[in-house]
Amino acid sequence: MLKEYVSKTSKSKALYERAKKVLPAGVSYGIRYFEPYPFYTAKAKGSKLYDADGNEYIDFWLGHTALILGHSPPAVVDAVKRQLENGTHYGTSHEPEIKLAEQVVKMVSGAEMVRFANSGTEANMYATRLARAYTGRSKVAKFEGGWHGGYDALHVGVHYPFNIPESAGLTAGALQDTILLPFNDLEGVEEKLNDKKVASIVIEPVLGAGGGIPVEKEFLKGLREFCDEKEILLVFDEVITGFRLAPGGAQQYYGVVPDITVFGKILGGGFPIGAFCGCREIMERLDSLLHKRPYYSFHGGTFAANPITMTAGLATLKILEDGRLINKLNMLGDNIREQLREIFEANGVDVQVTGVGSIFNTHFTKEEVRDANAAFRADRNKLVDYNLKLIENGVFFLPTHTGALSTAHSEADVQKLVSETEKYAKLCGK
Ligand SMILES: Cc1ncc(COP(=O)(O)O)c(C=O)c1O
């Protein structure tokens, strides 16, 4: 197994041996490791990654789904080059941060004001604090299989079984105020929260790490009503769905507006970012001129609103703003899901292809996949096997992780995914 991968990645193997000595597991993020060792990327352009041995991979992982325009899109690169000449980091206020905030406010219904951070994790952390500050409540709720980054209070119930701590070092104190909810199950949510006062419910409109599983529209509407009734702030973690499902994100796509929205990934135009936004009344809790301790909610950071990131993000949003490219990608996503389903079905392999718009994943199971429980019950070894076979043949999904499309993907790229899947399905079906 993977003989071919091993035979053509000798430089990556050597890099892995070196990396293991100085980087735990040889990587900078645990999920980037896969068997027998990850390839090490030397270069990326458009829809392709090139590893240290010169192998080419069509990239459906896209830097954790961040690169909706593909790698190094010329318009973004040009804007960044101009900004580089004017400074890489100011640590003072500047116009690019205003421009990007204005652009977000223009595109996103739930955003009247914005604050920028450096990662989705950080933005979720500050959004949680803001919700607590605004409501004066301590408890927060999140969904089974929901991934919001490594912030203690939200690093709960991500992997099945959901009751095992996700990491060592999480204290009982950090976790005791977090309530875990069942996804796509309004009755279950009401049952869990009926007698509780919670500051916020945070939801990924499409479970990303949880399996590429979309929220059901009726459920999301019901959740909005439930939050209104109980005076709970509804937080959409749109780190994946933001500027991908629609120019205004999942809230536009589903027609349900949250109280706080968290962004990351695409908003940075290929550079590190996080952001959280909401209506003026909530966001002004971050204004220390208006709210003094202990009512003020802190946010900040050395690299917050880095001008390179702001410039790259603005160039990206300008390209996505009219929705034309996003609609095209969404249609392509529908088409790919359908084709993958048909291929596996024709070969007698039980598969559920999940996702919505340009986000998709495959689960080897007969069972309908409506939540992360079902995704984890599927045959994950088979999914790893499928993903590794694709990698061996030059198509990259980070094993088990949700894939995405970019405007850089060509018809030939998609055709290659389809034909390699066909080969795999034939092998499986035997
Ligand atoms: C939905 C969602 N929220 C938050 C995060 C955390 O973002 P970051 O990795 O930038 O900290 C991620 C990352 O994958 C994510 O998918």
Short mmCIF file of C-alpha atoms and ligand atoms in Angstrom, two decimals:
data_model
loop_
_atom_site.label_atom_id
_atom_site.label_comp_id
_atom_site.label_asym_id
_atom_site.label_seq_id
_atom_site.Cartn_x
_atom_site.Cartn_y
_atom_site.Cartn_z
CA MET A 1 0.00 0.00 0.00
CA LEU A 2 1.25 3.46 -0.91
CA LYS A 3 4.38 2.00 -2.47
CA GLU A 4 4.05 4.47 -5.27
CA TYR A 5 3.69 7.42 -2.85
CA VAL A 6 6.80 6.32 -0.96
CA SER A 7 8.80 5.79 -4.13
CA LYS A 8 8.10 9.28 -5.44
CA THR A 9 8.41 11.29 -2.22
CA SER A 10 11.93 10.54 -1.01
CA LYS A 11 12.74 14.22 -0.39
CA SER A 12 9.57 14.62 1.66
CA LYS A 13 10.55 11.51 3.63
CA ALA A 14 13.96 13.07 4.39
CA LEU A 15 12.28 16.35 5.36
CA TYR A 16 9.92 14.43 7.63
CA GLU A 17 12.86 12.77 9.40
CA ARG A 18 14.42 16.22 9.93
CA ALA A 19 11.12 17.80 10.96
CA LYS A 20 10.42 15.12 13.60
CA LYS A 21 13.51 16.25 15.48
CA VAL A 22 12.35 19.84 15.87
CA LEU A 23 8.57 19.87 15.33
CA PRO A 24 6.36 17.52 17.40
CA ALA A 25 4.99 14.87 14.99
CA GLY A 26 7.03 16.61 12.28
CA VAL A 27 4.26 19.14 11.67
CA SER A 28 3.01 22.49 12.95
CA TYR A 29 -0.61 21.37 13.26
CA GLY A 30 -1.44 17.76 14.20
CA ILE A 31 -4.10 17.34 11.51
CA ARG A 32 -1.51 17.94 8.78
CA TYR A 33 0.17 14.62 9.53
CA PHE A 34 -0.99 11.59 7.56
CA GLU A 35 0.40 8.08 7.01
CA PRO A 36 3.09 7.16 6.16
CA TYR A 37 4.39 10.77 6.32
CA PRO A 38 3.08 14.00 4.84
CA PHE A 39 4.58 15.44 1.70
CA TYR A 40 6.31 18.76 2.23
CA THR A 41 5.13 21.53 -0.08
CA ALA A 42 7.77 23.52 -1.94
CA LYS A 43 5.52 25.68 -4.09
CA ALA A 44 1.87 26.38 -4.86
CA LYS A 45 0.13 28.13 -7.71
CA GLY A 46 -3.49 28.27 -8.85
CA SER A 47 -5.18 24.93 -8.13
CA LYS A 48 -1.91 23.05 -7.56
CA LEU A 49 0.52 22.17 -4.81
CA TYR A 50 4.04 20.99 -5.70
CA ASP A 51 5.99 18.96 -3.17
CA ALA A 52 9.73 18.89 -2.49
CA ASP A 53 10.16 16.06 -5.01
CA GLY A 54 8.39 18.04 -7.73
CA ASN A 55 5.14 16.02 -7.62
CA GLU A 56 2.02 17.95 -8.52
CA TYR A 57 -1.26 17.70 -6.59
CA ILE A 58 -4.63 19.21 -7.47
CA ASP A 59 -5.46 20.89 -4.20
CA PHE A 60 -8.97 20.41 -2.79
CA TRP A 61 -7.79 21.18 0.75
CA LEU A 62 -6.90 24.76 -0.23
CA GLY A 63 -5.04 25.78 2.90
CA HIS A 64 -7.78 24.56 5.25
CA THR A 65 -10.45 25.84 2.74
CA ALA A 66 -9.10 29.41 2.94
CA LEU A 67 -8.05 29.82 -0.69
CA ILE A 68 -11.27 30.33 -2.62
CA LEU A 69 -9.33 32.03 -5.43
CA GLY A 70 -6.65 29.33 -5.43
CA HIS A 71 -2.97 29.83 -4.59
CA SER A 72 -1.45 33.28 -5.15
CA PRO A 73 -4.20 34.83 -7.30
CA PRO A 74 -2.60 37.64 -9.34
CA ALA A 75 -4.96 40.44 -8.17
CA VAL A 76 -4.21 39.64 -4.53
CA VAL A 77 -0.47 39.22 -5.11
CA ASP A 78 -0.28 42.60 -6.89
CA ALA A 79 -2.15 44.39 -4.09
CA VAL A 80 0.10 42.76 -1.48
CA LYS A 81 3.27 43.71 -3.38
CA ARG A 82 2.17 47.35 -3.36
CA GLN A 83 1.43 47.18 0.36
CA LEU A 84 4.79 45.51 1.10
CA GLU A 85 6.50 48.65 -0.20
CA ASN A 86 4.52 50.72 2.31
CA GLY A 87 5.25 48.61 5.36
CA THR A 88 4.49 45.11 6.63
CA HIS A 89 3.19 45.91 10.10
CA TYR A 90 2.34 49.25 11.68
CA GLY A 91 1.00 48.70 15.18
CA THR A 92 -0.96 51.91 14.62
CA SER A 93 -4.33 52.62 13.03
CA HIS A 94 -4.47 52.75 9.21
CA GLU A 95 -6.84 53.04 6.27
CA PRO A 96 -6.69 49.43 4.97
CA GLU A 97 -8.34 48.19 8.18
CA ILE A 98 -11.18 50.69 7.71
CA LYS A 99 -11.60 49.68 4.08
CA LEU A 100 -11.82 45.98 4.90
CA ALA A 101 -14.25 46.63 7.78
CA GLU A 102 -16.41 48.77 5.44
CA GLN A 103 -16.36 46.00 2.86
CA VAL A 104 -17.43 43.37 5.42
CA VAL A 105 -20.25 45.64 6.66
CA LYS A 106 -21.38 46.15 3.07
CA MET A 107 -21.47 42.42 2.30
CA VAL A 108 -22.68 40.84 5.56
CA SER A 109 -26.17 41.53 6.95
CA GLY A 110 -25.26 40.73 10.55
CA ALA A 111 -22.28 43.11 10.57
CA GLU A 112 -22.50 46.77 11.57
CA MET A 113 -19.09 46.83 13.21
CA VAL A 114 -16.04 44.57 12.96
CA ARG A 115 -12.91 43.74 14.91
CA PHE A 116 -9.96 41.88 13.36
CA ALA A 117 -7.88 39.15 14.99
CA ASN A 118 -5.24 36.74 13.68
CA SER A 119 -7.05 33.42 13.55
CA GLY A 120 -10.48 31.86 13.73
CA THR A 121 -9.62 30.50 17.16
CA GLU A 122 -8.80 33.94 18.48
CA ALA A 123 -11.91 35.51 16.95
CA ASN A 124 -14.13 32.81 18.50
CA MET A 125 -12.47 33.38 21.85
CA TYR A 126 -13.15 37.11 21.77
CA ALA A 127 -16.68 36.57 20.42
CA THR A 128 -17.42 34.25 23.34
CA ARG A 129 -16.10 36.81 25.79
CA LEU A 130 -18.14 39.54 24.14
CA ALA A 131 -21.33 37.45 24.37
CA ARG A 132 -20.65 36.85 28.05
CA ALA A 133 -19.92 40.54 28.65
CA TYR A 134 -23.05 41.68 26.81
CA THR A 135 -25.47 39.23 28.46
CA GLY A 136 -23.83 39.06 31.88
CA ARG A 137 -24.14 35.25 31.68
CA SER A 138 -21.30 32.71 31.96
CA LYS A 139 -22.60 29.61 30.21
CA VAL A 140 -22.18 29.11 26.47
CA ALA A 141 -23.42 26.35 24.19
CA LYS A 142 -21.95 24.68 21.12
CA PHE A 143 -22.82 21.66 18.97
CA GLU A 144 -21.49 18.11 18.86
CA GLY A 145 -18.82 17.91 16.18
CA GLY A 146 -18.53 21.71 15.96
CA TRP A 147 -14.98 23.00 15.57
CA HIS A 148 -14.24 26.56 16.56
CA GLY A 149 -10.50 26.32 17.13
CA GLY A 150 -8.48 25.47 20.20
CA TYR A 151 -9.89 28.01 22.69
CA ASP A 152 -10.57 26.13 25.94
CA ALA A 153 -14.27 26.93 26.38
CA LEU A 154 -15.11 25.81 22.84
CA HIS A 155 -12.66 22.92 22.59
CA VAL A 156 -15.33 20.51 23.75
CA GLY A 157 -17.26 17.70 22.03
CA VAL A 158 -15.46 17.93 18.69
CA HIS A 159 -14.65 14.23 18.14
CA TYR A 160 -16.70 11.13 18.86
CA PRO A 161 -17.19 10.05 21.63
CA PHE A 162 -17.97 13.63 22.53
CA ASN A 163 -17.57 13.19 26.30
CA ILE A 164 -13.79 12.56 26.22
CA PRO A 165 -11.68 15.72 26.76
CA GLU A 166 -10.30 16.93 23.42
CA SER A 167 -6.92 17.74 24.93
CA ALA A 168 -4.95 17.34 28.09
CA GLY A 169 -4.57 20.57 30.00
CA LEU A 170 -8.18 21.69 29.77
CA THR A 171 -9.26 22.49 33.31
CA ALA A 172 -12.65 21.65 34.78
CA GLY A 173 -13.02 25.38 35.39
CA ALA A 174 -12.63 26.17 31.70
CA LEU A 175 -15.14 23.53 30.62
CA GLN A 176 -17.85 23.68 33.27
CA ASP A 177 -19.69 26.54 31.57
CA THR A 178 -19.93 24.89 28.15
CA ILE A 179 -23.06 22.97 27.18
CA LEU A 180 -22.99 20.52 24.28
CA LEU A 181 -25.98 20.43 21.92
CA PRO A 182 -27.20 17.97 19.27
CA PHE A 183 -26.87 19.30 15.68
CA ASN A 184 -29.97 19.60 13.48
CA ASP A 185 -32.21 18.67 16.42
CA LEU A 186 -34.25 21.57 17.78
CA GLU A 187 -36.10 19.50 20.37
CA GLY A 188 -32.77 18.24 21.65
CA VAL A 189 -31.49 21.82 21.93
CA GLU A 190 -34.59 22.94 23.82
CA GLU A 191 -34.29 20.00 26.17
CA LYS A 192 -30.64 20.75 26.96
CA LEU A 193 -31.16 24.46 27.50
CA ASN A 194 -34.67 24.69 28.82
CA ASP A 195 -33.83 25.67 32.39
CA LYS A 196 -30.44 27.29 31.68
CA LYS A 197 -29.39 30.87 31.19
CA VAL A 198 -26.74 30.91 28.48
CA ALA A 199 -24.90 33.83 26.91
CA SER A 200 -24.56 32.37 23.42
CA ILE A 201 -25.07 29.43 21.13
CA VAL A 202 -22.30 29.12 18.58
CA ILE A 203 -22.94 27.12 15.42
CA GLU A 204 -21.06 26.32 12.24
CA PRO A 205 -23.73 26.60 9.53
CA VAL A 206 -21.90 23.76 7.83
CA LEU A 207 -19.99 21.44 10.16
CA GLY A 208 -16.52 21.54 8.61
CA ALA A 209 -14.22 19.31 10.65
CA GLY A 210 -17.39 17.47 11.72
CA GLY A 211 -17.86 16.11 8.21
CA GLY A 212 -19.02 18.81 5.79
CA ILE A 213 -22.58 18.57 7.08
CA PRO A 214 -24.97 21.44 6.35
CA VAL A 215 -27.42 22.76 8.86
CA GLU A 216 -31.07 22.28 7.91
CA LYS A 217 -32.81 25.55 7.17
CA GLU A 218 -35.83 24.87 9.38
CA PHE A 219 -33.54 23.95 12.25
CA LEU A 220 -31.56 27.17 11.87
CA LYS A 221 -34.75 29.25 11.77
CA GLY A 222 -36.03 27.46 14.85
CA LEU A 223 -32.72 28.07 16.60
CA ARG A 224 -32.96 31.80 15.81
CA GLU A 225 -36.47 31.92 17.32
CA PHE A 226 -35.37 29.95 20.37
CA CYS A 227 -32.45 32.37 20.94
CA ASP A 228 -34.77 35.38 20.62
CA GLU A 229 -37.20 33.90 23.09
CA LYS A 230 -34.48 33.11 25.64
CA GLU A 231 -32.42 36.27 24.98
CA ILE A 232 -29.44 34.16 23.97
CA LEU A 233 -26.97 35.57 21.45
CA LEU A 234 -26.80 33.43 18.31
CA VAL A 235 -23.23 33.23 17.03
CA PHE A 236 -22.47 31.95 13.53
CA ASP A 237 -18.97 30.62 13.15
CA GLU A 238 -18.57 31.44 9.47
CA VAL A 239 -14.84 30.77 9.40
CA ILE A 240 -15.47 28.27 6.56
CA THR A 241 -18.83 29.42 5.14
CA GLY A 242 -18.04 33.15 5.18
CA PHE A 243 -17.61 34.60 1.66
CA ARG A 244 -17.92 31.04 0.32
CA LEU A 245 -21.59 29.98 0.40
CA ALA A 246 -22.66 33.46 -0.70
CA PRO A 247 -21.01 36.91 -0.76
CA GLY A 248 -22.78 37.51 2.57
CA GLY A 249 -21.94 34.03 3.89
CA ALA A 250 -24.25 31.37 5.29
CA GLN A 251 -26.50 34.03 6.80
CA GLN A 252 -27.33 35.21 3.30
CA TYR A 253 -27.53 31.67 1.94
CA TYR A 254 -29.96 30.51 4.65
CA GLY A 255 -31.70 33.83 5.28
CA VAL A 256 -31.07 33.70 9.03
CA VAL A 257 -29.10 36.53 10.64
CA PRO A 258 -27.02 35.87 13.78
CA ASP A 259 -26.17 38.35 16.54
CA ILE A 260 -22.43 37.81 16.22
CA THR A 261 -20.53 36.43 13.23
CA VAL A 262 -17.03 35.02 13.32
CA PHE A 263 -14.88 34.99 10.18
CA GLY A 264 -11.40 33.74 9.27
CA LYS A 265 -9.80 31.91 6.33
CA ILE A 266 -11.12 33.51 3.10
CA LEU A 267 -11.30 36.97 4.68
CA GLY A 268 -7.48 37.02 4.95
CA GLY A 269 -6.92 36.51 1.22
CA GLY A 270 -4.28 33.86 1.97
CA PHE A 271 -2.84 35.58 5.06
CA PRO A 272 -3.59 34.88 8.74
CA ILE A 273 -6.87 36.37 9.96
CA GLY A 274 -9.85 36.14 12.25
CA ALA A 275 -12.67 38.64 12.69
CA PHE A 276 -15.86 39.00 14.64
CA CYS A 277 -18.71 41.34 13.95
CA GLY A 278 -22.24 42.20 14.97
CA CYS A 279 -24.64 45.07 15.50
CA ARG A 280 -23.37 48.35 16.92
CA GLU A 281 -24.99 47.85 20.32
CA ILE A 282 -23.20 44.56 20.96
CA MET A 283 -19.89 45.51 19.34
CA GLU A 284 -19.67 48.76 21.30
CA ARG A 285 -18.98 46.67 24.40
CA LEU A 286 -15.46 46.55 22.95
CA ASP A 287 -15.22 50.34 23.15
CA SER A 288 -13.36 51.29 26.31
CA LEU A 289 -14.39 54.93 25.82
CA LEU A 290 -18.04 53.94 26.21
CA HIS A 291 -17.76 51.05 28.67
CA LYS A 292 -15.46 51.04 31.65
CA ARG A 293 -14.22 48.06 33.59
CA PRO A 294 -15.90 45.74 34.53
CA TYR A 295 -18.40 46.23 31.65
CA TYR A 296 -15.90 46.62 28.87
CA SER A 297 -14.99 43.50 26.82
CA PHE A 298 -11.32 43.34 25.85
CA HIS A 299 -9.99 42.50 22.41
CA GLY A 300 -6.62 43.31 20.85
CA GLY A 301 -3.25 41.99 19.72
CA THR A 302 0.10 42.98 18.24
CA PHE A 303 -0.80 41.87 14.73
CA ALA A 304 -4.53 42.69 14.84
CA ALA A 305 -5.49 44.23 11.47
CA ASN A 306 -2.08 43.66 9.94
CA PRO A 307 -1.97 45.83 6.79
CA ILE A 308 -0.78 43.03 4.49
CA THR A 309 -3.69 40.85 5.57
CA MET A 310 -6.17 43.73 5.30
CA THR A 311 -4.99 44.45 1.76
CA ALA A 312 -5.14 40.81 0.66
CA GLY A 313 -8.57 40.41 2.24
CA LEU A 314 -9.97 43.48 0.53
CA ALA A 315 -8.66 42.42 -2.87
CA THR A 316 -10.30 39.03 -2.34
CA LEU A 317 -13.69 40.35 -1.21
CA LYS A 318 -13.81 42.77 -4.15
CA ILE A 319 -13.49 39.79 -6.50
CA LEU A 320 -16.20 37.82 -4.67
CA GLU A 321 -18.60 40.69 -4.02
CA ASP A 322 -20.95 40.34 -7.00
CA GLY A 323 -21.54 36.64 -6.28
CA ARG A 324 -20.90 35.50 -9.84
CA LEU A 325 -17.86 33.34 -9.07
CA ILE A 326 -19.43 32.01 -5.87
CA ASN A 327 -22.58 30.92 -7.75
CA LYS A 328 -20.44 29.17 -10.31
CA LEU A 329 -18.53 27.32 -7.60
CA ASN A 330 -21.77 26.37 -5.85
CA MET A 331 -23.11 24.84 -9.05
CA LEU A 332 -19.85 22.99 -9.59
CA GLY A 333 -20.13 21.69 -6.02
CA ASP A 334 -23.65 20.34 -6.71
CA ASN A 335 -22.35 18.70 -9.81
CA ILE A 336 -19.35 17.06 -8.10
CA ARG A 337 -21.46 15.74 -5.23
CA GLU A 338 -23.85 14.19 -7.73
CA GLN A 339 -21.07 12.64 -9.81
CA LEU A 340 -19.28 11.16 -6.80
CA ARG A 341 -22.57 9.69 -5.53
CA GLU A 342 -23.30 8.13 -8.90
CA ILE A 343 -19.82 6.65 -9.25
CA PHE A 344 -19.93 4.92 -5.87
CA GLU A 345 -23.50 3.79 -6.39
CA ALA A 346 -22.70 2.32 -9.80
CA ASN A 347 -19.96 0.27 -8.15
CA GLY A 348 -22.13 -0.88 -5.26
CA VAL A 349 -20.24 1.09 -2.60
CA ASP A 350 -22.35 2.65 0.19
CA VAL A 351 -21.47 6.30 0.37
CA GLN A 352 -23.01 9.57 1.52
CA VAL A 353 -21.56 12.63 -0.14
CA THR A 354 -22.26 15.56 2.14
CA GLY A 355 -21.81 19.30 1.78
CA VAL A 356 -23.39 22.35 0.25
CA GLY A 357 -22.14 24.93 -2.22
CA SER A 358 -18.42 24.49 -2.78
CA ILE A 359 -17.84 22.40 0.38
CA PHE A 360 -17.96 18.60 0.26
CA ASN A 361 -16.96 15.36 1.95
CA THR A 362 -17.49 11.64 1.50
CA HIS A 363 -18.65 9.18 4.14
CA PHE A 364 -18.56 5.43 3.62
CA THR A 365 -21.88 4.45 5.13
CA LYS A 366 -25.42 3.48 4.20
CA GLU A 367 -26.81 5.74 6.90
CA GLU A 368 -27.98 9.29 6.16
CA VAL A 369 -25.43 11.76 7.58
CA ARG A 370 -27.20 14.67 9.30
CA ASP A 371 -24.82 15.17 12.21
CA ALA A 372 -21.27 14.44 13.32
CA ASN A 373 -22.39 11.29 15.17
CA ALA A 374 -23.34 9.70 11.87
CA ALA A 375 -20.15 10.94 10.21
CA PHE A 376 -18.03 9.31 12.93
CA ARG A 377 -20.04 6.07 12.67
CA ALA A 378 -19.11 5.82 8.99
CA ASP A 379 -16.05 3.80 7.94
CA ARG A 380 -13.29 6.35 8.49
CA ASN A 381 -10.52 3.90 7.61
CA LYS A 382 -12.06 3.60 4.19
CA LEU A 383 -12.19 7.38 3.86
CA VAL A 384 -8.47 7.57 4.73
CA ASP A 385 -7.80 4.83 2.20
CA TYR A 386 -9.74 6.71 -0.52
CA ASN A 387 -8.00 10.01 0.30
CA LEU A 388 -4.54 8.39 0.32
CA LYS A 389 -5.21 6.70 -3.02
CA LEU A 390 -6.15 10.11 -4.41
CA ILE A 391 -2.97 11.66 -3.01
CA GLU A 392 -0.90 8.92 -4.56
CA ASN A 393 -2.45 9.86 -7.88
CA GLY A 394 -2.03 13.61 -7.54
CA VAL A 395 -5.34 14.72 -6.00
CA PHE A 396 -5.05 16.22 -2.54
CA PHE A 397 -7.64 16.15 0.22
CA LEU A 398 -6.24 16.19 3.74
CA PRO A 399 -7.31 12.67 4.77
CA THR A 400 -10.84 12.62 6.28
CA HIS A 401 -11.16 16.38 6.04
CA THR A 402 -13.75 18.36 4.15
CA GLY A 403 -12.70 19.52 0.70
CA ALA A 404 -13.49 22.74 -1.10
CA LEU A 405 -13.44 24.28 -4.53
CA SER A 406 -11.65 27.35 -5.77
CA THR A 407 -12.07 29.52 -8.83
CA ALA A 408 -8.63 28.24 -9.91
CA HIS A 409 -9.90 24.67 -10.40
CA SER A 410 -10.22 23.82 -14.07
CA GLU A 411 -12.55 21.36 -15.74
CA ALA A 412 -9.56 19.05 -16.15
CA ASP A 413 -8.91 19.23 -12.38
CA VAL A 414 -12.46 18.19 -11.63
CA GLN A 415 -12.33 15.48 -14.30
CA LYS A 416 -9.20 14.07 -12.67
CA LEU A 417 -10.98 13.89 -9.29
CA VAL A 418 -13.86 12.09 -10.98
CA SER A 419 -11.67 9.62 -12.88
CA GLU A 420 -9.47 8.81 -9.87
CA THR A 421 -12.62 8.29 -7.79
CA GLU A 422 -13.93 5.97 -10.46
CA LYS A 423 -10.75 3.90 -10.28
CA TYR A 424 -11.02 3.72 -6.50
CA ALA A 425 -14.72 2.85 -6.52
CA LYS A 426 -14.06 0.02 -8.98
CA LEU A 427 -11.38 -1.42 -6.67
CA CYS A 428 -13.73 -1.11 -3.67
CA GLY A 429 -16.69 -2.55 -5.47
CA LYS A 430 -14.88 -5.78 -6.34
C1 LIG B 1 -15.44 26.66 11.54
C2 LIG B 1 -14.09 26.96 12.09
N1 LIG B 1 -13.99 27.80 13.14
C3 LIG B 1 -12.80 28.13 13.66
C4 LIG B 1 -11.64 27.59 13.15
C5 LIG B 1 -10.33 27.96 13.77
O1 LIG B 1 -9.66 28.83 12.93
P1 LIG B 1 -8.05 28.94 12.97
O2 LIG B 1 -7.52 27.62 12.52
O3 LIG B 1 -7.76 30.07 12.04
O4 LIG B 1 -7.70 29.26 14.37
C6 LIG B 1 -11.68 26.73 12.07
C7 LIG B 1 -10.45 26.16 11.52
O5 LIG B 1 -10.41 25.23 10.79
C8 LIG B 1 -12.95 26.39 11.53
O6 LIG B 1 -13.05 25.53 10.50
#
